[in-house]
Structure formats: C-alpha cells, structure tokens
Tab-separated table of C-alpha atoms and ligand atoms in Angstrom:
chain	number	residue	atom	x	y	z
A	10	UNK	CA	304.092	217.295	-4.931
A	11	UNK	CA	300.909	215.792	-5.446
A	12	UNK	CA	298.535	215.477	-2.169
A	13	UNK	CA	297.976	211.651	-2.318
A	14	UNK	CA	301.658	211.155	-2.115
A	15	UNK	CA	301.890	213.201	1.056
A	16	UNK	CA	299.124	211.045	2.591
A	17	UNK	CA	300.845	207.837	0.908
A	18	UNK	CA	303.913	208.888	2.814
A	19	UNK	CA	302.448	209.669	6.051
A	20	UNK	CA	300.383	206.586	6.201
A	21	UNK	CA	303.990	204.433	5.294
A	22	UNK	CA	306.005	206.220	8.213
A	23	UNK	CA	302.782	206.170	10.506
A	24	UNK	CA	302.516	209.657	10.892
A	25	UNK	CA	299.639	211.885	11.092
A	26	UNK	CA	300.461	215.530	9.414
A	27	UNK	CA	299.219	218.564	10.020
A	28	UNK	CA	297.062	220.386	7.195
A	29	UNK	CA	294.829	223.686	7.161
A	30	UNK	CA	292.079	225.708	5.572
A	31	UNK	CA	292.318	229.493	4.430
A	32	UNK	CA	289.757	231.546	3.518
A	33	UNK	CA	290.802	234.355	1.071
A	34	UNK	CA	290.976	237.558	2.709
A	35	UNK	CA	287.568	239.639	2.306
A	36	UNK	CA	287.970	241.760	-0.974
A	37	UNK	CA	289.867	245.578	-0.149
A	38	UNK	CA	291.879	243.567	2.361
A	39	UNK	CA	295.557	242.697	2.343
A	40	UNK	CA	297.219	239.473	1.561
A	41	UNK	CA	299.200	239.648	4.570
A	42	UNK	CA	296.500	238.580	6.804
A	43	UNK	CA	297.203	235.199	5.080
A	44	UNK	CA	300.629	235.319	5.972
A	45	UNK	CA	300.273	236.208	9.425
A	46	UNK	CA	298.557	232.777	9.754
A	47	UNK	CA	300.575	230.737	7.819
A	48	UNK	CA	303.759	232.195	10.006
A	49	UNK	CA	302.014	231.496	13.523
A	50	UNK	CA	301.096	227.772	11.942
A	51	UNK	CA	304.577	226.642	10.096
A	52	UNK	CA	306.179	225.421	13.059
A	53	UNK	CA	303.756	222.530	13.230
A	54	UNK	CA	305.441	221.845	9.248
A	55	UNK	CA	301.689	221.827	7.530
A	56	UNK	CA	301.362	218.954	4.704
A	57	UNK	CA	299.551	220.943	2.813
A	58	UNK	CA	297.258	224.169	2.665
A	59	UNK	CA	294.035	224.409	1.807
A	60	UNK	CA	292.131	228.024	-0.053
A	61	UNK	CA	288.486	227.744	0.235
A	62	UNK	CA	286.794	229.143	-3.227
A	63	UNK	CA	283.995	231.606	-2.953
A	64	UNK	CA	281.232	231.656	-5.460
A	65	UNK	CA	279.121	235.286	-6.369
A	66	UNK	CA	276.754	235.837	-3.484
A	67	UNK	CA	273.811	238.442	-3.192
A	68	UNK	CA	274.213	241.931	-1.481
A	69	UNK	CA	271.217	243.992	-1.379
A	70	UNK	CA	272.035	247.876	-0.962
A	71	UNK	CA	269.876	250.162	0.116
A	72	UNK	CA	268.850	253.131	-2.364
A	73	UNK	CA	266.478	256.152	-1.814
A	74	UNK	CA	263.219	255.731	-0.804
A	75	UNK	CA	264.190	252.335	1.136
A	76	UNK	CA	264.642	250.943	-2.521
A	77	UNK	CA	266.696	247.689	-2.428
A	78	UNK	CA	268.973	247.180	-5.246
A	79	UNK	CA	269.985	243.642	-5.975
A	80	UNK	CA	273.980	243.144	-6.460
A	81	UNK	CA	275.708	239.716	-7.074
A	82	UNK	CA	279.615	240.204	-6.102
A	83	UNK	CA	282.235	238.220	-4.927
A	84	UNK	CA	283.191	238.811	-1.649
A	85	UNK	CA	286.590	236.857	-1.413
A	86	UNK	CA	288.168	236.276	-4.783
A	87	UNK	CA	291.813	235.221	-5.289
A	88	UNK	CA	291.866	231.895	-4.441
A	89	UNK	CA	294.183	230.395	-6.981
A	90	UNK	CA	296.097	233.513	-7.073
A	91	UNK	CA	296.414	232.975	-3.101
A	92	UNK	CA	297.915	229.473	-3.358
A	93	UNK	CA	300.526	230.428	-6.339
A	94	UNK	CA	301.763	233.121	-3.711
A	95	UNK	CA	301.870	230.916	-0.874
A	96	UNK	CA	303.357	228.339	-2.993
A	97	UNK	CA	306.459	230.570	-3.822
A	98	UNK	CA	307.124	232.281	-0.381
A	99	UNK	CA	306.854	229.216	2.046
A	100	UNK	CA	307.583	226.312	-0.191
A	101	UNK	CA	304.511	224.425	0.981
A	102	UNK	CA	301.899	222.533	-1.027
A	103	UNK	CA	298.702	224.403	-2.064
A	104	UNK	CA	295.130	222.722	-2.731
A	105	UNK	CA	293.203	225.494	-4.325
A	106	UNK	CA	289.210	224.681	-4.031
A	107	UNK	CA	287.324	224.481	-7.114
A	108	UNK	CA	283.470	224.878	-7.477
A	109	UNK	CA	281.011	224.362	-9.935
A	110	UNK	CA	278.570	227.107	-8.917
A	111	UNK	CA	278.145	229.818	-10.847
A	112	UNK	CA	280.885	228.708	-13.200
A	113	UNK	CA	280.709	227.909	-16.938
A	114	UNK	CA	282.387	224.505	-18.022
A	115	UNK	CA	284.939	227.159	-19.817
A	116	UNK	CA	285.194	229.402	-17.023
A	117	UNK	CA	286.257	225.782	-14.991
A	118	UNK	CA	288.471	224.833	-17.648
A	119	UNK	CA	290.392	228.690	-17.828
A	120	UNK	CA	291.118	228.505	-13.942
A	121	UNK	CA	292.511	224.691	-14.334
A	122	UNK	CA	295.251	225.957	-16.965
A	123	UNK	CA	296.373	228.881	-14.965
A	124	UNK	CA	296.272	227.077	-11.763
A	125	UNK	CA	298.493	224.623	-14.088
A	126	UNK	CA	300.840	227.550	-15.577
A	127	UNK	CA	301.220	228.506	-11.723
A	128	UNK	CA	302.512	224.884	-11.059
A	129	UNK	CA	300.181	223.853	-8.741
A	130	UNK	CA	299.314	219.945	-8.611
A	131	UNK	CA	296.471	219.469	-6.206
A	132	UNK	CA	292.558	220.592	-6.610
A	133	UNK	CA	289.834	219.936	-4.714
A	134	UNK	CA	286.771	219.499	-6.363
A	135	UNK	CA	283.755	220.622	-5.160
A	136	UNK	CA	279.572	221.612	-6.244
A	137	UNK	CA	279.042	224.247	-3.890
A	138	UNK	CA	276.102	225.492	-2.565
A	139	UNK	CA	273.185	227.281	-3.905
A	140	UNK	CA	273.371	231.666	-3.203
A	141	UNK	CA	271.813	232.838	-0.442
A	142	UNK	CA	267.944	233.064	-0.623
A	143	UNK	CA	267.976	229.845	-3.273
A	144	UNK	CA	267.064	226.346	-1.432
A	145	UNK	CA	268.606	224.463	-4.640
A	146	UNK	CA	271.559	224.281	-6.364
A	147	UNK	CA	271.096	225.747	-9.779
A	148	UNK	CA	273.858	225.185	-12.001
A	149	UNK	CA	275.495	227.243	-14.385
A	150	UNK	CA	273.486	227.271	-18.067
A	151	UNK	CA	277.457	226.028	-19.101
A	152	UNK	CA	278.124	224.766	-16.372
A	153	UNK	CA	278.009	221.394	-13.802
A	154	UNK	CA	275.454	220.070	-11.595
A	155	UNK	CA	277.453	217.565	-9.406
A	156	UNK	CA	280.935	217.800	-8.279
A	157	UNK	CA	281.352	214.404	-10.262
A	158	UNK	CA	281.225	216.350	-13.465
A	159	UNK	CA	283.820	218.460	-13.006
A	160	UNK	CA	286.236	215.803	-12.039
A	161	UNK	CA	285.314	214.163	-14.978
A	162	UNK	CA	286.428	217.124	-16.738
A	163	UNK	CA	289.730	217.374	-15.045
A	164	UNK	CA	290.589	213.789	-15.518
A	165	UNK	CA	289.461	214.164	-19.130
A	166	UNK	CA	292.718	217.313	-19.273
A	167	UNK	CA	295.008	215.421	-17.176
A	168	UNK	CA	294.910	213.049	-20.879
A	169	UNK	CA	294.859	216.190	-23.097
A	170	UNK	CA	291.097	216.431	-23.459
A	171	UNK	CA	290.083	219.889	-23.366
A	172	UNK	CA	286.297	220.823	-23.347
A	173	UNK	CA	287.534	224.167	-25.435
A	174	UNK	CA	291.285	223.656	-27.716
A	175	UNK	CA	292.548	226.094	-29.901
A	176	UNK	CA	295.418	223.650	-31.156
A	177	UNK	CA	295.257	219.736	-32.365
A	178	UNK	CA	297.679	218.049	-29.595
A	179	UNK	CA	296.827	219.953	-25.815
A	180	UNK	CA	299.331	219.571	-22.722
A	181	UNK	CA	298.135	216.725	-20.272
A	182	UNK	CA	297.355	218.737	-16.843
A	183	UNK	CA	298.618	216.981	-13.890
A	184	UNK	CA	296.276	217.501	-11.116
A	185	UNK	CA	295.203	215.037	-8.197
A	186	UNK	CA	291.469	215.727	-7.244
A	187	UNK	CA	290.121	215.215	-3.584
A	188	UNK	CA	286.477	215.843	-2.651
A	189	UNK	CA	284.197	216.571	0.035
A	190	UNK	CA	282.615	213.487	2.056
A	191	UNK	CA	280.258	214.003	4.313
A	192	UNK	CA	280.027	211.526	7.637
A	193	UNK	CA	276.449	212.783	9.090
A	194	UNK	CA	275.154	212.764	5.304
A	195	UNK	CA	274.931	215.854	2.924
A	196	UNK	CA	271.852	217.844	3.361
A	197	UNK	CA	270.393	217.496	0.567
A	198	UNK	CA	271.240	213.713	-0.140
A	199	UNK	CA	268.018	211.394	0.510
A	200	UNK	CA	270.203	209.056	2.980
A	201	UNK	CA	273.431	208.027	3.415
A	202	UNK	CA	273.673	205.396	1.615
A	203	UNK	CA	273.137	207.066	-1.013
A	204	UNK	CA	275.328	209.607	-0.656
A	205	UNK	CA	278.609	207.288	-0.129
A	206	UNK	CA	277.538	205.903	-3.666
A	207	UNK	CA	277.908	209.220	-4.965
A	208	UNK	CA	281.133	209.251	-3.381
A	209	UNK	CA	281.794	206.204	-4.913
A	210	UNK	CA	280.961	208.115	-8.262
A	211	UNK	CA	283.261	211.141	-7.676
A	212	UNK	CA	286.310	208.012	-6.965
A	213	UNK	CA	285.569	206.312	-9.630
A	214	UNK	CA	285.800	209.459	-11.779
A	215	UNK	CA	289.393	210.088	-10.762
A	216	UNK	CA	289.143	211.941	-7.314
A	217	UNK	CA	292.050	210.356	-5.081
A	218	UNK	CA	291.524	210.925	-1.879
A	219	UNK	CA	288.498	212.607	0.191
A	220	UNK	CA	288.171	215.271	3.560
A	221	UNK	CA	285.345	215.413	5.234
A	222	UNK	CA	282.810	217.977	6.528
A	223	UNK	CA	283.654	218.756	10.209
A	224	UNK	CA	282.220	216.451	13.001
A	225	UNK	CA	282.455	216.864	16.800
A	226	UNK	CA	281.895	212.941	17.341
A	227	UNK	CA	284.733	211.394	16.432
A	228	UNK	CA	282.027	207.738	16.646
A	229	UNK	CA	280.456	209.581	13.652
A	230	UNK	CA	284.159	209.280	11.611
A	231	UNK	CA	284.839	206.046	12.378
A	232	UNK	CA	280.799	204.807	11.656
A	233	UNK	CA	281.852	206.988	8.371
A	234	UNK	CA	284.852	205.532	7.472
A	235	UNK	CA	283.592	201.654	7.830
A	236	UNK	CA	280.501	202.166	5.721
A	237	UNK	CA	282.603	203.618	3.008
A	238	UNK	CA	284.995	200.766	3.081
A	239	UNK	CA	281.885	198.451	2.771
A	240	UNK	CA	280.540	199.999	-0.323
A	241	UNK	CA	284.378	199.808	-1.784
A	242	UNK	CA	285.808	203.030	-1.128
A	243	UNK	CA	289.510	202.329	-0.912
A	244	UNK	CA	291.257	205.853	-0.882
A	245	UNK	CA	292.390	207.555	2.227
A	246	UNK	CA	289.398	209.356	4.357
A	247	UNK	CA	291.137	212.511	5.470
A	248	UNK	CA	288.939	214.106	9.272
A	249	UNK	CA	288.544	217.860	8.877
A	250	UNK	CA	288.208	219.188	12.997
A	251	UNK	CA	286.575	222.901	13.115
A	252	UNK	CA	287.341	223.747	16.760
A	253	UNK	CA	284.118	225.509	18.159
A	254	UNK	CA	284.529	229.065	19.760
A	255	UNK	CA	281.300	230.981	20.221
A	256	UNK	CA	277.772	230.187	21.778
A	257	UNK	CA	276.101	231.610	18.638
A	258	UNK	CA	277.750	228.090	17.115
A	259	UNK	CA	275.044	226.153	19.106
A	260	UNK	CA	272.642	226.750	16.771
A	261	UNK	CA	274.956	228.168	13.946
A	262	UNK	CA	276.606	225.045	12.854
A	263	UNK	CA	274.148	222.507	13.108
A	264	UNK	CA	272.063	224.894	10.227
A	265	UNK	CA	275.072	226.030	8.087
A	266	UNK	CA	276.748	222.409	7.930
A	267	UNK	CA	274.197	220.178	9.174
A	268	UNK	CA	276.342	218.452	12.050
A	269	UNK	CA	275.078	217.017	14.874
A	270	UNK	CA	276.428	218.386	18.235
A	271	UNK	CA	277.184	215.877	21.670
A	272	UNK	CA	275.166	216.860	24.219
A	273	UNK	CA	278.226	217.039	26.275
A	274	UNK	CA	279.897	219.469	24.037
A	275	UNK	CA	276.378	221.743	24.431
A	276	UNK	CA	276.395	221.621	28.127
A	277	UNK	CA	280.173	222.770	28.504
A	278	UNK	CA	279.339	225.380	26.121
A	279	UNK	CA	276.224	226.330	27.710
A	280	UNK	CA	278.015	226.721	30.972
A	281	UNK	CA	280.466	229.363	29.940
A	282	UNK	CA	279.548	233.053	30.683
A	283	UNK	CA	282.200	234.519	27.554
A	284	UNK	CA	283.056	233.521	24.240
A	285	UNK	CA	286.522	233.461	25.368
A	286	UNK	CA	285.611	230.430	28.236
A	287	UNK	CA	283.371	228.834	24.751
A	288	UNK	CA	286.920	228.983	22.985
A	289	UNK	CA	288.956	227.294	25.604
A	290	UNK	CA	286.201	225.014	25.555
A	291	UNK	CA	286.490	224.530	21.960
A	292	UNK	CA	289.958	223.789	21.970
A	293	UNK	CA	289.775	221.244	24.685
A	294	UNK	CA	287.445	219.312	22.512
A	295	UNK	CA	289.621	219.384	19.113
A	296	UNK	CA	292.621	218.053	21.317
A	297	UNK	CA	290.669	215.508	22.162
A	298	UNK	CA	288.748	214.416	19.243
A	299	UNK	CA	293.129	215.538	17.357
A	300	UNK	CA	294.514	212.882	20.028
A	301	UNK	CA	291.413	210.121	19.186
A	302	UNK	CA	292.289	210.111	15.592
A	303	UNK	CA	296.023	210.717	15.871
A	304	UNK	CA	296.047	207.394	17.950
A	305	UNK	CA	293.611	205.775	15.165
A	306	UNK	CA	296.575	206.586	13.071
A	307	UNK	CA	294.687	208.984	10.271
A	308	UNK	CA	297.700	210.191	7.995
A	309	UNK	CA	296.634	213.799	8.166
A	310	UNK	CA	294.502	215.832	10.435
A	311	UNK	CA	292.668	218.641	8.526
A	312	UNK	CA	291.580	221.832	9.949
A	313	UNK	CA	289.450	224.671	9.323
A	314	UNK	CA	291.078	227.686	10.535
A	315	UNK	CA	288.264	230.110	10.625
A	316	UNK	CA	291.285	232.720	10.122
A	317	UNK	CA	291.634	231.780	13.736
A	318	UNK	CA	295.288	230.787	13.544
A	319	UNK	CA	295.764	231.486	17.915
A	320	UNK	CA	293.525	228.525	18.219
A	321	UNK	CA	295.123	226.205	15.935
A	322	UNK	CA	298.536	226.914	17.472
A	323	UNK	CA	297.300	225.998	20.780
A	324	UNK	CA	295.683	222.632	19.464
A	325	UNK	CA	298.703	222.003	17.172
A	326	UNK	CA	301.089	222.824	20.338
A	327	UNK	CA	299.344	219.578	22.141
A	328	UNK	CA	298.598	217.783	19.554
A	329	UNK	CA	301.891	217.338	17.058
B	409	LIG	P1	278.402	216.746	-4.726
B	409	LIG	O1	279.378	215.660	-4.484
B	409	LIG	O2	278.064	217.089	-6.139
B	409	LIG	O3	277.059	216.347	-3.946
B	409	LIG	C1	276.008	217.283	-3.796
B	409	LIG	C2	274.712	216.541	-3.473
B	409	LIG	O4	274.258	215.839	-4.622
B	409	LIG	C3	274.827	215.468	-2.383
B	409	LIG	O5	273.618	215.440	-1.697
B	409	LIG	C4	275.054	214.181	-3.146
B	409	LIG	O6	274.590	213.060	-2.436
B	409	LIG	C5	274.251	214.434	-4.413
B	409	LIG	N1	274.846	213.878	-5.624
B	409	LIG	C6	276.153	213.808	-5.949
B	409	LIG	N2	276.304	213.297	-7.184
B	409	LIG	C7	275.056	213.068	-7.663
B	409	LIG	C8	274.542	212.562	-8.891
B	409	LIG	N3	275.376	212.186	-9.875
B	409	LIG	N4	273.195	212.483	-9.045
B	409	LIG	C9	272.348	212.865	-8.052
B	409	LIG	N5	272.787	213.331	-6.849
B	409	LIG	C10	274.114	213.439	-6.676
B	409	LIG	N6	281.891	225.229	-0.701
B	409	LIG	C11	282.342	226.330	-1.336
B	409	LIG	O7	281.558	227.084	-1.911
B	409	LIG	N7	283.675	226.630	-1.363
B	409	LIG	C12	284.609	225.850	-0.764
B	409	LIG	O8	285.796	226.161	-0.790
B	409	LIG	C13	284.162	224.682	-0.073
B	409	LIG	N8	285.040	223.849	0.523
B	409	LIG	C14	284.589	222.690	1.112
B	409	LIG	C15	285.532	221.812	1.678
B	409	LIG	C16	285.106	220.646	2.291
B	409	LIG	C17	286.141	219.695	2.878
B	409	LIG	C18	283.717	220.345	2.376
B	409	LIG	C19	283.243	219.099	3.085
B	409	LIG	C20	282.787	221.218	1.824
B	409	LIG	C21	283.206	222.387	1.175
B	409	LIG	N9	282.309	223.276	0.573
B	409	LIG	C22	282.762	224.405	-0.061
B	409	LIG	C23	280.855	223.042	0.659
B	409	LIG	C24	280.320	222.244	-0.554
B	409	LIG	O9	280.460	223.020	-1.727
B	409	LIG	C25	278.836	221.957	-0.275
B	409	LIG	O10	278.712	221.063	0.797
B	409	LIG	C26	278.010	221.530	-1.480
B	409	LIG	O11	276.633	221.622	-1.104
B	409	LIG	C27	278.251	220.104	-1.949
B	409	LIG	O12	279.445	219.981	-2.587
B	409	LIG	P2	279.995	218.529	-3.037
B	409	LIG	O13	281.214	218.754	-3.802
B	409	LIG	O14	280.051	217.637	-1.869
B	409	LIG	O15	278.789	218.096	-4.014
C-alpha cells in the first residue's frame, strides 16, 4: 500500500498513526537487531517503517610508521534488502530511503527496479549530505545534485521512462515519493523562503507527501507548516520527533542537524547528573511535543528511533 494512502486514511478517520525510522544494522552485524525493535514497537500497529540509506563514508586506518591510509566503505548497507525482509515477516509497509550521493543516475535507477521486483511501493527521496571532511555536496560525475532530480527520474519510470532500457516498451514502476522538509531551514539553503520553494520544486516533480527534520519546538512545526501552505504546498506535512537522551546532544544536534534547542529543554537537561535522568528527560519532552501534535490532529507521528526502541515504547505507551 502506497504511503499517501495511509496518511489519506488517517487524516479521513482523524487518526494520528504511529511510524518509525531504522537504521541498518552496522555491517558484520545481524539482522535480528532489526527485529528486536520492530517486535518491542508492533503493538503500537506502526503505519509504516522507515530504513535510513547510508552513503560511502571515509575511514582512515592507521599503517606503519603512523601512515594513514584513506578507505571509502559503507558502513551500513542493506537498506532495500532490509525493508523486502521486513516487508515479508511482519506484513507492514516499508519506505526504503534513497540518496543521490555517491550514486550514478544508473546505479539510482538499478536499486528502483529491485526495490520494484521486491514489491515495495514507497521511496523516499533524498540528496544526502556531503562525506565527512567535504563542506559541499559533490555529486556523482553520473549522478544528481538535488533531491528534485531524482524524483524526476522516478516519476519519469513510474510512465515507463527509463534513463538506461534494454527493451522498446519498459514496465511503469509504481512508487510514491516523500521528501525531506526542513522547518528551521536546511543548512545550506540561503533562507527559508527559499528553501520551501525548493520544496515546492521536489512537489511539483511528483513527491507526495513530505517528513520533516526533527524539531523540539513544536511553534517551529506549526510556523513551518503555515508558510508552506502560503507558498501552495498542499500535501500532507508529516512531524518527525527524535526524543533526546544524552548531554553530549546539547551541542551534538544543533551541529549535525542544525535545530534549534528551547532553553527550557537545555536547562532540564543541564540539571541531570546521568544520561539515564537526560533520557527520562527526553521522553517527557516527545510526549509532550507527541500529545501537541496528536491534538493538532497530524495523521502520522514520525520517529527516529536511534535503534533506541525502550524509548519509543515508553513514548508510544502514553502517547497512542
Ligand atoms: P534537497 O532537497 O536537494 O536540498 C538540498 C539543499 O539544496 C537545500 O539547501 C535546498 O534548499 C537546496 N536546493 C534544493 N533544490 C535546489 C535546486 N534545484 N537548486 C538550488 N538549490 C536547491 N541522509 C542520508 O544520507 N540518508 C538518509 O536515510 C536520510 N534520511 C533523511 C530523512 C529525513 C526525514 C530528513 C529530513 C533527512 C534525511 N537525510 C538522510 C539527510 C538529508 O540527506 C540531508 O539533509 C541533505 O543535506 C539534504 O537532502 P534533501 O533531500 O533535503 O536535499
């Protein structure tokens, strides 16, 4: 089933669902640590799942003579893989993310067909970010620059258009796109204005629906979700919550995802003497900001797990 028509029939009944983010397991480790989540969070009956994609990154190993030798890997692969398994054992919707980094416009196209082959509907369709010790986003030589790109490029195979065909007449995929929004701005975007007209772009280019980059002021949604309506953004704005849980976060979010913290929020965490204390501090706050929204009548609340499914359960527990 195709994600919009989850959100479609949440936002009919009133509901809000509950929906969540995986990261594939580091590589060497088992697929069961996926699993193990997934079991502790099915009670709350997830829309949908989310499996984050990981571009190559840069190790540096050390070598004789404190040489350093430069290695690009991938530390988590298997995300479409990860989603066709979940797919068949739990019977629950799988959005696979898609990036353009370090991906040729073939490479793109290969993973859309066997995400298709697998029978999986949903994509979201993403840039990503540049590899560690770059400050810009270089794309591919093959590749994309903007997310927009690539969902040009799935729209164009959910007619038949492939970029590379070895036959005359090529099966129409059947994917539904959503993309990242960002309510405090992108970094890299000049202001916000202009980035909601890029978002505008990546609509008008097929994506149907759009989650956002966690927040911990739920004012900063809702200031979000008004200016996009004002520049003509129509489709459903789905809130992604990251509950916070350490004191290293303080400074750790606000440079990794350029988010704003409340003061508020800073002094609770400031006042706790273990991570723990930070955690149950955490949670507080996503039940809050869960209940805000839930009341505000969002049809599904989004959140990234961390691989810190005890948390989620005990926001899900007081939240659906
Ligand atoms: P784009 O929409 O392409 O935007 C990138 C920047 O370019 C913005 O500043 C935008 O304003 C600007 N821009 C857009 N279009 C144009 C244009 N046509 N001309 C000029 N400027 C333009 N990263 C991963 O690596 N893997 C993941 O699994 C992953 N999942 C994510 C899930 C969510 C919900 C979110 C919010 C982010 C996720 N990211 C992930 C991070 C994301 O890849 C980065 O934030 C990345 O820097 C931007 O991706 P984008 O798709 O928003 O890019």
């Amino acid at each position: 089933m195709k994600v919009i028509d989850i959100i479609r029939q949440a936002e009919a009944a009133g509901e809000t669902r509950f929906a969540f983010e995986l990261l594939p397991p580091l590589k060497g480790e088992n697929i069961n640590s996926i699993f193990d989540t997934i079991d502790a969070l099915v009670p709350f009956d997830p829309a949908y799942i989310n499996i984050t994609y990981h571009r190559e990154d840069v190790k540096y190993v050390e070598r004789e003579g404190g040489l350093l030798e430069r290695r690009v890997v991938r530390k988590r692969p298997g995300t479409v893989a990860i989603s066709a398994a979940i797919m068949a054992r739990y019977g629950i919707e799988t959005v696979p993310h898609l990036v353009c980094g370090g991906s040729s416009k073939f490479d793109l196209e290969d993973m859309l067909i066997e995400m298709e082959f697998l029978g999986i509907e949903n994509v979201l369709a993403l840039r990503g970010d540049c590899l560690k010790g770059e400050n810009l986003f270089r794309p591919h030589p093959e590749g994309y620059a903007y997310a927009v790109d690539l969902i040009r490029h799935i729209g164009a195979m959910n007619r038949g258009e492939y970029v590379d065909c070895e036959i005359d007449n090529c099966m129409p995929t059947h994917f539904c796109v959503g993309v990242a929004g960002y309510p405090e701005k992108h970094a890299q975007a000049p202001n916000r204005a202009t980035d909601i007209a890029y978002l505008k772009q990546k609509i008008e280019a097929g994506a149907e629906y759009v989650v956002t980059q966690m927040f911990f002021d739920n004012a900063k949604y809702f200031e979000y979700v008004a200016d996009c309506r004002a520049a003509g953004i129509t489709v459903p704005i789905i809130p992604g919550l990251k509950p916070f849980s350490t004191k290293r976060q303080l400074s750790l979010l606000p440079q990794t995802f350029h988010v704003d913290l409340p003061q508020a929020l800073v002094e609770a965490v400031e006042a706790c003497r273990t991570n723990e204390e930070v955690r149950q501090v955490g949670i507080r706050w996503a039940v809050q900001q869960a209940k805000e929204l839930r009341e505000a009548k969002v049809p599904v609340l989004h959140f990234y797990t961390m691989g810190r499914s005890d948390t989620i359960v005990q926001i899900a527990q007081e939240v659906f």
